Short mmCIF file of C-alpha atoms in Angstrom, two decimals:
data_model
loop_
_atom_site.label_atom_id
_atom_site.label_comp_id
_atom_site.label_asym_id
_atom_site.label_seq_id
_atom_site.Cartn_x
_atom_site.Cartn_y
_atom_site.Cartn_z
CA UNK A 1 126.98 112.97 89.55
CA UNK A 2 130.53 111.65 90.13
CA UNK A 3 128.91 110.01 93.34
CA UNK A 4 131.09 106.75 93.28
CA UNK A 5 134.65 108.09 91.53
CA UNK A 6 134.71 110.41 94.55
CA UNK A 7 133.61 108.49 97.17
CA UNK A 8 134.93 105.06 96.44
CA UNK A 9 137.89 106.13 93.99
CA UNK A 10 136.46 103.89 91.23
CA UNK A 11 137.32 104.17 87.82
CA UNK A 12 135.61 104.08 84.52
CA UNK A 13 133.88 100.88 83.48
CA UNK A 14 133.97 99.61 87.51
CA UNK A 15 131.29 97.64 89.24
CA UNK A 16 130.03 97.77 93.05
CA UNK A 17 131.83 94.43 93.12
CA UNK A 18 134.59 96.70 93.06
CA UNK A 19 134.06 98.14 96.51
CA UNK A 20 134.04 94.60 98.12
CA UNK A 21 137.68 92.56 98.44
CA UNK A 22 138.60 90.86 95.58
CA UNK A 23 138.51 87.23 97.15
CA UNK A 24 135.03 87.13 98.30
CA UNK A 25 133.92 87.97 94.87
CA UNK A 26 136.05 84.71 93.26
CA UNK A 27 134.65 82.81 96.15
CA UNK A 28 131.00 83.34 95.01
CA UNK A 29 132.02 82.98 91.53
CA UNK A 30 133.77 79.70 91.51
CA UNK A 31 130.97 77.93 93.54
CA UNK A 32 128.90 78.76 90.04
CA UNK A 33 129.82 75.73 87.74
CA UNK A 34 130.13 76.90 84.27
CA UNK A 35 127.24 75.13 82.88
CA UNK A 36 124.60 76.79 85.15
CA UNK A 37 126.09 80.26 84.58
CA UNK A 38 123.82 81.20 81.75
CA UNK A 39 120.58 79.91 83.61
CA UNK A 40 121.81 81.16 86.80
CA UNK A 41 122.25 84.97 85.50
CA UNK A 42 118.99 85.58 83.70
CA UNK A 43 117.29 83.82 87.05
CA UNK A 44 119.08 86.41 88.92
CA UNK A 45 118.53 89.63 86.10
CA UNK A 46 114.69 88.53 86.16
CA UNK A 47 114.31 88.45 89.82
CA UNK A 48 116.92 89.83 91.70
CA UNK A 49 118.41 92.60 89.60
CA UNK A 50 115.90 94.85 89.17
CA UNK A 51 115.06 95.12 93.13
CA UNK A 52 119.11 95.72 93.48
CA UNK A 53 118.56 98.63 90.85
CA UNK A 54 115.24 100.48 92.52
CA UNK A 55 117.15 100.51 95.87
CA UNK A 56 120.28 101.86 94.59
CA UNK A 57 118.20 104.63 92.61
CA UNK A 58 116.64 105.23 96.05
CA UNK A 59 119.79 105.80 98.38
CA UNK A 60 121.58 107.79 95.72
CA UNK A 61 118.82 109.59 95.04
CA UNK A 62 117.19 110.35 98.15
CA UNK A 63 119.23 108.82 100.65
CA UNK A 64 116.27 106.32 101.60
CA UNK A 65 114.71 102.84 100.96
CA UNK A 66 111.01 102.09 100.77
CA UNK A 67 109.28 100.10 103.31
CA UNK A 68 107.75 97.22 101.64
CA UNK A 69 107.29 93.81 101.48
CA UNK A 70 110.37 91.20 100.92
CA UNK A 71 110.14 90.21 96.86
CA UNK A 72 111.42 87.53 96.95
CA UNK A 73 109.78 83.90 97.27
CA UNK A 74 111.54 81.00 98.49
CA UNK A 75 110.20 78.02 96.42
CA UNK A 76 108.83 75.34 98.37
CA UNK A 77 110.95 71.89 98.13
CA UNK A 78 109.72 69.13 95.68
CA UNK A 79 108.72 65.77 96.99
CA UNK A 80 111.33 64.57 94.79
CA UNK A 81 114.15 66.92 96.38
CA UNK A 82 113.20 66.03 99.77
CA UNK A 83 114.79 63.25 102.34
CA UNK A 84 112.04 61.02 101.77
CA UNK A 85 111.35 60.99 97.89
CA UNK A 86 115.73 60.52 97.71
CA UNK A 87 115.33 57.83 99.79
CA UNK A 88 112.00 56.64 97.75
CA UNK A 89 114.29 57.01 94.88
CA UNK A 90 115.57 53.67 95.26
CA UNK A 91 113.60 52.02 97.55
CA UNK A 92 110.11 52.25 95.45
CA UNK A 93 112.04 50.20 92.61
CA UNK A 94 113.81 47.38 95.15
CA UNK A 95 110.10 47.04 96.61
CA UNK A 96 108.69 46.20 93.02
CA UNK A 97 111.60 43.64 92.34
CA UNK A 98 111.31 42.41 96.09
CA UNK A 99 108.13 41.68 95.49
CA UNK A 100 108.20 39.66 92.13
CA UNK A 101 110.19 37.15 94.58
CA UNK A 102 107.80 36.97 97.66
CA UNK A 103 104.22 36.03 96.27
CA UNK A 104 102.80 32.97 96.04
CA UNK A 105 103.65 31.91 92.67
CA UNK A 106 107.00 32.94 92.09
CA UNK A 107 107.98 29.15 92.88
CA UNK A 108 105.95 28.72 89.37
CA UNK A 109 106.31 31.67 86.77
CA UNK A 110 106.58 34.99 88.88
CA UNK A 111 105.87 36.83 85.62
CA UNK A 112 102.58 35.01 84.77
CA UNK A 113 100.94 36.76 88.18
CA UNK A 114 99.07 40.05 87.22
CA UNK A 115 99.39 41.56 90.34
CA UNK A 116 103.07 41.06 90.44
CA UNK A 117 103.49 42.58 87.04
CA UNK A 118 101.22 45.51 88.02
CA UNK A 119 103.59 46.35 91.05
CA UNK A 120 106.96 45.96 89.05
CA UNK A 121 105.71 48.16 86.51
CA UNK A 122 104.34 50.89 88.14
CA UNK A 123 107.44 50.73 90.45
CA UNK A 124 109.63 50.73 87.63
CA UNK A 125 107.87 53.91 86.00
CA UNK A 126 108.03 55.80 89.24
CA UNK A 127 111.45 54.70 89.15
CA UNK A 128 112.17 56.07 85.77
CA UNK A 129 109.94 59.53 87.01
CA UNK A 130 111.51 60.21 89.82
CA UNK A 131 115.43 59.67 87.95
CA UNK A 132 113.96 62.32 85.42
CA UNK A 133 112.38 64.45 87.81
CA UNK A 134 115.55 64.43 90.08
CA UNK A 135 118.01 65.94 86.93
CA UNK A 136 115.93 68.48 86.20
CA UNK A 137 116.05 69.44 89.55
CA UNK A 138 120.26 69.20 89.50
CA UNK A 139 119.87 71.83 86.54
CA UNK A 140 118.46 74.30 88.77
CA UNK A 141 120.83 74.44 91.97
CA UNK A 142 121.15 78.20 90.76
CA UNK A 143 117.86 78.87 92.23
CA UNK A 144 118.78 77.81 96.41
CA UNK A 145 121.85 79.67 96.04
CA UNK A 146 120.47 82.90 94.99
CA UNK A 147 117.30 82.39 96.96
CA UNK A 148 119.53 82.31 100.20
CA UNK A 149 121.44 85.39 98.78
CA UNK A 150 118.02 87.14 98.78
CA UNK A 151 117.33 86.26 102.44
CA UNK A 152 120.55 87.92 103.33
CA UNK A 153 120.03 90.68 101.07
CA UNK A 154 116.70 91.89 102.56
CA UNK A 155 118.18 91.02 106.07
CA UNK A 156 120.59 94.09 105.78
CA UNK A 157 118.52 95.93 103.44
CA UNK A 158 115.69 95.93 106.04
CA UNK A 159 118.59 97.73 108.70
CA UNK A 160 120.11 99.84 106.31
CA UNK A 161 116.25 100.85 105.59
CA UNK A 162 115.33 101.81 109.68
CA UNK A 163 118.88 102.87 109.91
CA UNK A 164 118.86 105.85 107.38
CA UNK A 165 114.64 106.40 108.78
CA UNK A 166 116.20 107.15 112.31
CA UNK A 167 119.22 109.41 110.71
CA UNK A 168 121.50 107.02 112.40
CA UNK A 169 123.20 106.01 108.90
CA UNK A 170 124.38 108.17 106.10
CA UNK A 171 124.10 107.52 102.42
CA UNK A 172 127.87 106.68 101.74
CA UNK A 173 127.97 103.87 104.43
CA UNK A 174 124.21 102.24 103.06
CA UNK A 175 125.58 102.16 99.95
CA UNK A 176 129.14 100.36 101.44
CA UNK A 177 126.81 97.95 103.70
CA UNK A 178 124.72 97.08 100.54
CA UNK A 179 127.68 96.74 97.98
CA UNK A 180 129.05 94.02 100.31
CA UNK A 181 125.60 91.18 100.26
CA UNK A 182 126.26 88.93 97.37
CA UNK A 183 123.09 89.86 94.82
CA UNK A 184 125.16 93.68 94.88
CA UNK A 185 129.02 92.05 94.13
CA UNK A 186 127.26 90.15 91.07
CA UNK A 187 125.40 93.19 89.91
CA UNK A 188 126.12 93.99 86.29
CA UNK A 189 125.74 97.81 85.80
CA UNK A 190 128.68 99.92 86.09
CA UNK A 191 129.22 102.69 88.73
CA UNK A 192 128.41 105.16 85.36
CA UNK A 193 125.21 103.32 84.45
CA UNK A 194 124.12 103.01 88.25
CA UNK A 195 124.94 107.03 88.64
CA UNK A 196 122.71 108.01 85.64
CA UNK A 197 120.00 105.18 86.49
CA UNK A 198 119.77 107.41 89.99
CA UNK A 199 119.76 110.66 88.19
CA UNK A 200 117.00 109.85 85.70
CA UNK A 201 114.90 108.25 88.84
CA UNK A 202 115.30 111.36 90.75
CA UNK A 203 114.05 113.46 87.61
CA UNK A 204 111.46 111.81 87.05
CA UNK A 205 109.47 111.27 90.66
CA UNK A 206 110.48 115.00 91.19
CA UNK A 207 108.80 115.44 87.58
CA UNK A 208 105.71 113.65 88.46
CA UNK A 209 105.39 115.35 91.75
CA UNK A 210 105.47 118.64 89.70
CA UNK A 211 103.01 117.61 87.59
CA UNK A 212 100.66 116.50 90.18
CA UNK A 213 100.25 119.49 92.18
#
């Protein structure tokens, strides 16, 4: 098809991050620690990618996008992750400990008291939950970051989409207004790869029209 070389003046090998500046793309990248990157691509190639890949096969191919509802789901915060259960982090625990301190017998043997060992433990457990809870949370800050890209991905998808439907955008500038959201910069098939993926999509829902009439 030669869509992009001509176009865009990309070479062989090139990405759509190519289209967008240079700086915006190392921006992105070094807010990605190292340690997440693994976890934080195959989120993004299991979710993300493949909605990327059926649009792009769409404008190239028919200069369109299909109306349809947004895929992606914004995960509700965890008690844990919230305001409160950071701040009952560390206050559950001090509460426990206070109150080994404040009952009636802690003039005697605090530890001999039942109820007092009852609340320290289960404090202390919830304690120990919550610390647990909290890092397995840290291990995922991939998923926020790409679940706000996704927001404003489908914000300008959704006008590129009504723009093309009303003939008041053409295929060339979609394709610029997409390349430049974040999900399309981290996109991993080449301008080659993306060309063909169009040309094989076209083929075959032209093939399977054929076929049903």
């Amino acid at each position: 098809m030669g869509y992009f070389s001509k176009g865009f003046g990309l070479g062989v090998g090139a990405t759509l991050g190519s289209i967008a500046t240079v700086s915006m793309i190392e921006a992105r990248q070094r807010k990605i620690y190292e340690k997440y990157k693994k976890a934080y691509t195959e989120y993004r190639a299991s979710i993300y990618d493949p909605v990327v890949r059926n649009d792009l096969n769409e404008i190239l191919a028919f200069s369109k996008l299909k109306k349809m509802s947004k895929p992606f789901v914004i995960e509700k915060q965890s008690f844990v992750d919230t305001y409160i259960g950071k701040k009952a982090l560390f206050i559950i625990p001090i509460i426990g400990i206070l109150t080994m301190f404040t009952t009636p017998k802690a003039s005697d043997n605090i530890m001999d008291n039942p109820i007092v060992i009852g609340i320290f433990s289960i404090a202390f457990l919830f304690g120990i939950w919550m610390l647990i809870k909290r890092g397995r949370l840290k291990k995922q800050k991939y998923k926020p970051e790409l679940e706000q890209d996704g927001e404003k991905y489908w914000y300008v998808r959704e006008y590129i989409r009504q723009a093309l439907e009303s003939g008041e955008m053409n295929r060339d500038d979609a394709v610029r207004k997409l390349s430049n959201t974040a999900l399309v910069q981290q996109f991993p098939d080449t301008v080659e790869e993306i060309e063909a993926n169009a040309f094989y999509y076209k083929q075959q829902l032209l093939g399977d029209k054929a076929g049903a009439i």
